[in-house]
mmCIF file of C-alpha atoms in Angstrom:
data_model
loop_
_atom_site.group_PDB
_atom_site.id
_atom_site.type_symbol
_atom_site.label_atom_id
_atom_site.label_comp_id
_atom_site.label_asym_id
_atom_site.label_seq_id
_atom_site.Cartn_x
_atom_site.Cartn_y
_atom_site.Cartn_z
ATOM 1 C CA UNK A 30 -27.092 11.772 -0.755
ATOM 2 C CA UNK A 31 -26.566 8.374 0.931
ATOM 3 C CA UNK A 32 -26.378 8.641 4.620
ATOM 4 C CA UNK A 33 -22.546 8.394 5.632
ATOM 5 C CA UNK A 34 -21.433 7.453 9.079
ATOM 6 C CA UNK A 35 -17.626 8.979 9.369
ATOM 7 C CA UNK A 36 -17.250 6.969 12.862
ATOM 8 C CA UNK A 37 -18.379 3.765 11.123
ATOM 9 C CA UNK A 38 -16.124 4.348 8.144
ATOM 10 C CA UNK A 39 -12.850 5.316 10.285
ATOM 11 C CA UNK A 40 -13.081 2.091 12.287
ATOM 12 C CA UNK A 41 -12.672 -0.057 9.322
ATOM 13 C CA UNK A 42 -8.934 -0.054 9.729
ATOM 14 C CA UNK A 43 -9.291 -1.681 13.308
ATOM 15 C CA UNK A 44 -11.783 -4.084 11.885
ATOM 16 C CA UNK A 45 -9.887 -5.198 9.041
ATOM 17 C CA UNK A 46 -6.808 -5.822 11.225
ATOM 18 C CA UNK A 47 -8.841 -7.769 13.709
ATOM 19 C CA UNK A 48 -10.291 -9.959 11.159
ATOM 20 C CA UNK A 49 -7.361 -10.560 9.024
ATOM 21 C CA UNK A 50 -4.218 -10.398 11.502
ATOM 22 C CA UNK A 51 -2.534 -13.097 9.227
ATOM 23 C CA UNK A 52 -3.002 -10.777 6.377
ATOM 24 C CA UNK A 53 -1.853 -7.788 7.883
ATOM 25 C CA UNK A 54 1.258 -9.705 8.929
ATOM 26 C CA UNK A 55 2.051 -10.907 5.505
ATOM 27 C CA UNK A 56 1.775 -7.460 4.117
ATOM 28 C CA UNK A 57 4.183 -6.152 6.589
ATOM 29 C CA UNK A 58 6.509 -8.712 5.114
ATOM 30 C CA UNK A 59 5.821 -7.261 1.465
ATOM 31 C CA UNK A 60 6.396 -3.860 2.754
ATOM 32 C CA UNK A 61 9.838 -4.945 4.312
ATOM 33 C CA UNK A 62 10.634 -6.278 0.769
ATOM 34 C CA UNK A 63 9.544 -3.541 -0.823
ATOM 35 C CA UNK A 64 11.729 -0.901 1.363
ATOM 36 C CA UNK A 65 14.731 -2.915 0.983
ATOM 37 C CA UNK A 66 14.058 -3.080 -2.675
ATOM 38 C CA UNK A 67 13.915 0.494 -2.801
ATOM 39 C CA UNK A 68 16.863 1.308 -0.505
ATOM 40 C CA UNK A 69 19.121 -1.179 -2.639
ATOM 41 C CA UNK A 70 18.216 0.790 -5.827
ATOM 42 C CA UNK A 71 18.868 4.251 -3.647
ATOM 43 C CA UNK A 72 22.335 3.118 -2.970
ATOM 44 C CA UNK A 73 22.843 2.188 -6.182
ATOM 45 C CA UNK A 74 21.592 5.517 -8.119
ATOM 46 C CA UNK A 75 22.382 7.864 -5.563
ATOM 47 C CA UNK A 76 24.799 6.422 -2.890
ATOM 48 C CA UNK A 77 28.103 7.178 -4.987
ATOM 49 C CA UNK A 78 27.181 10.779 -5.456
ATOM 50 C CA UNK A 79 26.426 11.213 -1.777
ATOM 51 C CA UNK A 80 29.280 9.559 -0.703
ATOM 52 C CA UNK A 81 31.783 11.497 -2.868
ATOM 53 C CA UNK A 82 29.884 14.683 -1.394
ATOM 54 C CA UNK A 83 30.601 13.433 2.087
ATOM 55 C CA UNK A 84 34.121 12.842 1.442
ATOM 56 C CA UNK A 85 34.932 16.034 -0.349
ATOM 57 C CA UNK A 86 32.977 17.918 2.846
ATOM 58 C CA UNK A 87 30.078 19.159 0.520
ATOM 59 C CA UNK A 88 27.579 18.383 3.257
ATOM 60 C CA UNK A 89 28.525 21.734 4.781
ATOM 61 C CA UNK A 90 28.339 23.606 1.132
ATOM 62 C CA UNK A 91 25.044 24.307 0.052
ATOM 63 C CA UNK A 92 26.032 24.771 -3.501
ATOM 64 C CA UNK A 93 27.624 21.489 -3.794
ATOM 65 C CA UNK A 94 24.752 19.932 -2.054
ATOM 66 C CA UNK A 95 22.406 21.563 -4.376
ATOM 67 C CA UNK A 96 24.258 20.483 -7.514
ATOM 68 C CA UNK A 97 24.301 16.766 -6.442
ATOM 69 C CA UNK A 98 20.737 17.134 -5.640
ATOM 70 C CA UNK A 99 19.915 18.358 -9.221
ATOM 71 C CA UNK A 100 22.259 15.768 -10.986
ATOM 72 C CA UNK A 101 20.529 12.963 -8.648
ATOM 73 C CA UNK A 102 16.881 14.430 -9.575
ATOM 74 C CA UNK A 103 15.906 11.510 -12.280
ATOM 75 C CA UNK A 104 16.850 8.988 -9.438
ATOM 76 C CA UNK A 105 14.762 10.427 -6.814
ATOM 77 C CA UNK A 106 12.037 10.796 -9.195
ATOM 78 C CA UNK A 107 12.377 7.116 -9.946
ATOM 79 C CA UNK A 108 12.584 6.233 -5.809
ATOM 80 C CA UNK A 109 9.177 8.143 -5.509
ATOM 81 C CA UNK A 110 7.456 6.223 -8.318
ATOM 82 C CA UNK A 111 8.823 3.059 -6.684
ATOM 83 C CA UNK A 112 7.653 4.442 -2.986
ATOM 84 C CA UNK A 113 4.086 5.070 -4.603
ATOM 85 C CA UNK A 114 3.981 1.758 -6.343
ATOM 86 C CA UNK A 115 4.707 0.152 -3.208
ATOM 87 C CA UNK A 116 1.970 2.026 -1.209
ATOM 88 C CA UNK A 117 -0.292 1.564 -4.106
ATOM 89 C CA UNK A 118 0.021 -2.283 -4.117
ATOM 90 C CA UNK A 119 -0.763 -2.402 -0.441
ATOM 91 C CA UNK A 120 -3.831 -0.192 -1.036
ATOM 92 C CA UNK A 121 -5.056 -2.047 -3.946
ATOM 93 C CA UNK A 122 -4.927 -5.042 -1.415
ATOM 94 C CA UNK A 123 -7.001 -3.221 1.338
ATOM 95 C CA UNK A 124 -9.594 -2.098 -1.272
ATOM 96 C CA UNK A 125 -9.720 -5.598 -2.595
ATOM 97 C CA UNK A 126 -10.563 -7.218 0.714
ATOM 98 C CA UNK A 127 -13.287 -4.472 1.230
ATOM 99 C CA UNK A 128 -14.555 -3.833 -2.280
ATOM 100 C CA UNK A 129 -13.862 -6.979 -3.933
ATOM 101 C CA UNK A 130 -13.056 -9.948 -1.725
ATOM 102 C CA UNK A 131 -13.685 -12.416 -4.358
ATOM 103 C CA UNK A 132 -10.638 -11.791 -6.152
ATOM 104 C CA UNK A 133 -7.664 -13.606 -4.365
ATOM 105 C CA UNK A 134 -4.208 -13.237 -5.530
ATOM 106 C CA UNK A 135 -1.115 -13.637 -2.736
ATOM 107 C CA UNK A 136 -2.955 -12.136 0.747
ATOM 108 C CA UNK A 137 -4.888 -10.044 -1.894
ATOM 109 C CA UNK A 138 -2.213 -8.197 -3.522
ATOM 110 C CA UNK A 139 -1.706 -8.481 -7.248
ATOM 111 C CA UNK A 140 0.464 -6.717 -9.888
ATOM 112 C CA UNK A 141 -1.852 -5.551 -12.528
ATOM 113 C CA UNK A 142 -3.814 -2.805 -14.050
ATOM 114 C CA UNK A 143 -5.461 -2.018 -10.952
ATOM 115 C CA UNK A 144 -1.864 -1.158 -9.051
ATOM 116 C CA UNK A 145 -0.777 0.641 -12.241
ATOM 117 C CA UNK A 146 -4.135 3.218 -12.112
ATOM 118 C CA UNK A 147 -3.612 3.298 -8.350
ATOM 119 C CA UNK A 148 0.045 4.644 -9.120
ATOM 120 C CA UNK A 149 -1.277 7.110 -11.717
ATOM 121 C CA UNK A 150 -3.896 8.490 -9.629
ATOM 122 C CA UNK A 151 -1.578 8.778 -6.508
ATOM 123 C CA UNK A 152 1.012 10.507 -8.689
ATOM 124 C CA UNK A 153 -1.617 12.768 -9.845
ATOM 125 C CA UNK A 154 -2.893 13.840 -6.349
ATOM 126 C CA UNK A 155 0.898 14.175 -5.352
ATOM 127 C CA UNK A 156 1.342 16.756 -8.000
ATOM 128 C CA UNK A 157 -1.696 18.490 -6.975
ATOM 129 C CA UNK A 158 -0.350 18.604 -3.237
ATOM 130 C CA UNK A 159 2.943 19.958 -4.631
ATOM 131 C CA UNK A 160 1.509 22.771 -6.607
ATOM 132 C CA UNK A 161 -0.540 23.687 -3.303
ATOM 133 C CA UNK A 162 2.552 23.850 -1.419
ATOM 134 C CA UNK A 163 4.451 25.941 -4.136
ATOM 135 C CA UNK A 164 1.537 28.038 -4.295
ATOM 136 C CA UNK A 165 1.412 28.681 -0.538
ATOM 137 C CA UNK A 166 5.094 29.396 -0.395
ATOM 138 C CA UNK A 167 4.988 31.838 -3.163
ATOM 139 C CA UNK A 168 1.890 33.736 -2.270
ATOM 140 C CA UNK A 169 3.410 33.836 1.340
ATOM 141 C CA UNK A 170 6.670 35.533 -0.132
ATOM 142 C CA UNK A 171 4.712 38.158 -1.904
ATOM 143 C CA UNK A 172 2.741 38.780 1.080
ATOM 144 C CA UNK A 173 5.701 39.300 3.188
ATOM 145 C CA UNK A 174 5.992 42.896 2.226
ATOM 146 C CA UNK A 175 2.834 43.804 4.052
ATOM 147 C CA UNK A 176 3.876 42.095 7.440
ATOM 148 C CA UNK A 177 4.229 38.781 9.137
ATOM 149 C CA UNK A 178 0.435 38.698 9.991
ATOM 150 C CA UNK A 179 -0.516 39.109 6.361
ATOM 151 C CA UNK A 180 2.192 36.358 5.195
ATOM 152 C CA UNK A 181 0.601 34.151 8.125
ATOM 153 C CA UNK A 182 -2.855 34.708 7.004
ATOM 154 C CA UNK A 183 -2.144 34.137 3.377
ATOM 155 C CA UNK A 184 -0.511 30.674 4.350
ATOM 156 C CA UNK A 185 -3.752 29.361 6.394
ATOM 157 C CA UNK A 186 -5.862 30.638 3.577
ATOM 158 C CA UNK A 187 -3.837 28.717 0.955
ATOM 159 C CA UNK A 188 -3.547 25.655 2.968
ATOM 160 C CA UNK A 189 -6.865 25.561 4.188
ATOM 161 C CA UNK A 190 -7.883 25.673 0.498
ATOM 162 C CA UNK A 191 -5.530 22.882 -0.397
ATOM 163 C CA UNK A 192 -7.160 20.757 2.536
ATOM 164 C CA UNK A 193 -10.304 21.371 1.158
ATOM 165 C CA UNK A 194 -9.464 20.516 -2.619
ATOM 166 C CA UNK A 195 -7.647 17.237 -0.713
ATOM 167 C CA UNK A 196 -10.866 16.224 1.004
ATOM 168 C CA UNK A 197 -13.075 16.654 -1.972
ATOM 169 C CA UNK A 198 -10.507 14.545 -4.025
ATOM 170 C CA UNK A 199 -10.306 11.924 -1.400
ATOM 171 C CA UNK A 200 -12.593 9.345 -3.130
ATOM 172 C CA UNK A 201 -10.247 9.225 -6.274
ATOM 173 C CA UNK A 202 -8.338 6.237 -5.163
ATOM 174 C CA UNK A 203 -11.460 3.852 -3.981
ATOM 175 C CA UNK A 204 -13.376 5.066 -7.047
ATOM 176 C CA UNK A 205 -10.402 4.388 -9.746
ATOM 177 C CA UNK A 206 -10.113 1.030 -8.065
ATOM 178 C CA UNK A 207 -13.871 0.373 -8.391
ATOM 179 C CA UNK A 208 -14.628 1.897 -11.933
ATOM 180 C CA UNK A 209 -11.130 0.747 -13.087
ATOM 181 C CA UNK A 210 -10.604 4.483 -14.496
ATOM 182 C CA UNK A 211 -9.006 7.613 -13.160
ATOM 183 C CA UNK A 212 -11.536 10.099 -12.914
ATOM 184 C CA UNK A 213 -11.142 13.122 -10.694
ATOM 185 C CA UNK A 214 -14.139 14.579 -11.730
ATOM 186 C CA UNK A 215 -16.079 11.740 -10.517
ATOM 187 C CA UNK A 216 -14.610 11.631 -7.174
ATOM 188 C CA UNK A 217 -15.254 15.559 -6.743
ATOM 189 C CA UNK A 218 -18.620 15.033 -7.573
ATOM 190 C CA UNK A 219 -19.316 12.332 -5.224
ATOM 191 C CA UNK A 220 -17.897 14.139 -2.365
ATOM 192 C CA UNK A 221 -20.221 17.266 -2.854
ATOM 193 C CA UNK A 222 -21.847 17.891 0.468
ATOM 194 C CA UNK A 223 -19.780 15.551 2.443
ATOM 195 C CA UNK A 224 -16.563 17.795 3.148
ATOM 196 C CA UNK A 225 -17.316 17.720 6.843
ATOM 197 C CA UNK A 226 -18.197 13.784 7.339
ATOM 198 C CA UNK A 227 -15.165 12.660 5.382
ATOM 199 C CA UNK A 228 -13.196 15.424 7.126
ATOM 200 C CA UNK A 229 -14.226 14.043 10.299
ATOM 201 C CA UNK A 230 -13.621 10.668 9.046
ATOM 202 C CA UNK A 231 -9.844 11.465 8.479
ATOM 203 C CA UNK A 232 -9.189 13.073 11.834
ATOM 204 C CA UNK A 233 -10.976 10.258 13.532
ATOM 205 C CA UNK A 234 -8.801 7.675 11.482
ATOM 206 C CA UNK A 235 -5.623 9.702 12.299
ATOM 207 C CA UNK A 236 -6.468 9.817 16.116
ATOM 208 C CA UNK A 237 -6.837 5.932 16.069
ATOM 209 C CA UNK A 238 -3.620 5.232 14.536
ATOM 210 C CA UNK A 239 -1.745 7.595 16.627
ATOM 211 C CA UNK A 240 -3.647 5.716 19.845
ATOM 212 C CA UNK A 241 -2.305 2.357 18.139
ATOM 213 C CA UNK A 242 1.050 4.185 17.306
ATOM 214 C CA UNK A 243 1.486 5.385 21.062
ATOM 215 C CA UNK A 244 0.861 1.639 22.460
ATOM 216 C CA UNK A 245 3.483 -0.107 19.793
ATOM 217 C CA UNK A 246 5.925 2.597 20.831
ATOM 218 C CA UNK A 247 5.313 1.895 24.577
ATOM 219 C CA UNK A 248 5.667 -2.187 23.953
ATOM 220 C CA UNK A 249 8.919 -1.368 22.044
ATOM 221 C CA UNK A 250 10.003 0.781 24.685
ATOM 222 C CA UNK A 251 9.355 -1.726 27.200
ATOM 223 C CA UNK A 252 11.403 -4.536 25.114
ATOM 224 C CA UNK A 253 14.068 -2.191 24.897
ATOM 225 C CA UNK A 254 14.297 -1.484 28.649
ATOM 226 C CA UNK A 255 13.902 -5.014 29.758
ATOM 227 C CA UNK A 256 17.126 -5.847 27.765
ATOM 228 C CA UNK A 257 19.449 -3.048 29.246
ATOM 229 C CA UNK A 258 18.063 0.094 27.588
ATOM 230 C CA UNK A 259 19.836 2.181 25.050
ATOM 231 C CA UNK A 260 22.996 1.703 26.690
ATOM 232 C CA UNK A 261 22.895 -2.184 26.066
ATOM 233 C CA UNK A 262 22.624 -1.366 22.114
ATOM 234 C CA UNK A 263 25.149 1.218 22.003
ATOM 235 C CA UNK A 264 28.090 -1.014 20.860
ATOM 236 C CA UNK A 265 26.820 -3.153 17.785
ATOM 237 C CA UNK A 266 29.801 -5.524 18.342
ATOM 238 C CA UNK A 267 28.865 -6.407 22.054
ATOM 239 C CA UNK A 268 25.242 -7.386 21.770
ATOM 240 C CA UNK A 269 23.986 -9.457 24.510
ATOM 241 C CA UNK A 270 21.169 -12.348 23.283
ATOM 242 C CA UNK A 271 18.608 -10.251 25.129
ATOM 243 C CA UNK A 272 19.655 -6.851 23.412
ATOM 244 C CA UNK A 273 19.702 -8.497 19.865
ATOM 245 C CA UNK A 274 16.012 -10.130 20.710
ATOM 246 C CA UNK A 275 14.761 -6.591 21.510
ATOM 247 C CA UNK A 276 16.467 -5.288 18.557
ATOM 248 C CA UNK A 277 14.557 -7.668 16.311
ATOM 249 C CA UNK A 278 11.373 -7.192 18.294
ATOM 250 C CA UNK A 279 11.465 -3.509 17.912
ATOM 251 C CA UNK A 280 12.085 -3.520 14.152
ATOM 252 C CA UNK A 281 8.978 -6.160 13.673
ATOM 253 C CA UNK A 282 6.702 -3.681 15.835
ATOM 254 C CA UNK A 283 7.989 -0.674 13.502
ATOM 255 C CA UNK A 284 7.460 -2.475 10.529
ATOM 256 C CA UNK A 285 3.925 -3.806 11.773
ATOM 257 C CA UNK A 286 2.997 -0.097 12.601
ATOM 258 C CA UNK A 287 3.964 1.210 9.075
ATOM 259 C CA UNK A 288 1.642 -1.373 7.707
ATOM 260 C CA UNK A 289 -1.183 -0.527 9.921
ATOM 261 C CA UNK A 290 -0.498 3.217 9.156
ATOM 262 C CA UNK A 291 -1.653 2.450 5.693
ATOM 263 C CA UNK A 292 -4.605 -0.033 6.484
ATOM 264 C CA UNK A 293 -5.971 2.537 8.999
ATOM 265 C CA UNK A 294 -5.847 5.429 7.101
ATOM 266 C CA UNK A 295 -6.743 3.812 3.920
ATOM 267 C CA UNK A 296 -9.612 0.976 4.531
ATOM 268 C CA UNK A 297 -11.711 4.145 5.793
ATOM 269 C CA UNK A 298 -11.652 5.603 2.178
ATOM 270 C CA UNK A 299 -13.266 2.227 0.757
ATOM 271 C CA UNK A 300 -16.272 2.317 3.299
ATOM 272 C CA UNK A 301 -16.838 5.966 2.689
ATOM 273 C CA UNK A 302 -16.806 5.287 -1.167
ATOM 274 C CA UNK A 303 -19.588 2.508 -0.290
ATOM 275 C CA UNK A 304 -21.770 4.656 1.554
ATOM 276 C CA UNK A 305 -21.378 7.794 -0.399
ATOM 277 C CA UNK A 306 -22.192 5.660 -3.485
ATOM 278 C CA UNK A 307 -25.275 3.804 -1.867
ATOM 279 C CA UNK A 308 -23.483 0.320 -2.626
ATOM 280 C CA UNK A 309 -24.578 -2.521 -0.225
ATOM 281 C CA UNK A 310 -21.252 -3.535 1.042
ATOM 282 C CA UNK A 311 -19.760 -6.416 -0.908
ATOM 283 C CA UNK A 312 -17.741 -7.494 2.283
ATOM 284 C CA UNK A 313 -19.349 -10.642 3.634
ATOM 285 C CA UNK A 314 -18.575 -9.883 7.007
ATOM 286 C CA UNK A 315 -19.745 -6.361 7.214
ATOM 287 C CA UNK A 316 -22.754 -7.570 5.425
ATOM 288 C CA UNK A 317 -23.589 -10.171 7.929
ATOM 289 C CA UNK A 318 -22.748 -7.527 10.954
ATOM 290 C CA UNK A 319 -25.353 -5.330 9.240
ATOM 291 C CA UNK A 320 -28.236 -7.873 8.728
ATOM 292 C CA UNK A 321 -27.525 -9.175 12.430
ATOM 293 C CA UNK A 322 -28.080 -5.385 13.595
ATOM 294 C CA UNK A 323 -31.266 -5.059 11.171
ATOM 295 C CA UNK A 324 -34.707 -5.583 13.457
#
């Protein structure tokens, strides 16, 4: 198996953000537009039922709430597909910069078969996750008769198995993008013997994102405090210019943070695929760095 550096892959999100800050900002704009579109569709599909449920006092009635949820299930499925499509478009842009930088598009974003295949594989992976969660809850309920200790042990074992499956299938999205076909079997085979490095890469990527989240959260809190704190924004009809500016900055920071989450979590998978597959990086920037590091 080709040598795989978990730390090098986990840092790819930082590298991509540093080298393409304008692209990341543009992605934030696309993400904002996508969220607004999903919100508008949600209001159109689910809003009337939820408003009626609220007026009838059904929020405190589990049976009525469940009835509305069941009736709105097709709408929720449509919203899920839209959300997955938005994430797949951004993921394809990340993979395109790292794996196929010669392909352009609008800030490396496109609407085509690559994105459609990523939507499909992400929905499959989501379904696998749902099956694992349902299995864990079902087995836990069956094991509850043996006592809380056995129930907890069953949940831990099943969720550990689900995590193992998730790591083994983690190469599915970059492999789908590169090979231009969906194949969970190939992703499973590629990750053979690399479970711990891949798990380490994921843990490091999450830790790095949490560090960025803390930093941006502190920045947003500082802007709000400079504008007078939460009290200055309590009444939307009496906002000072400083409070309005702080709200806009906070919104922008949260928008950027959402996109950074996608970049910092998904970019490492592209590098992991390159290293596990034994490919020389097609990213000119990273190839130049490697050449400079070679004696």
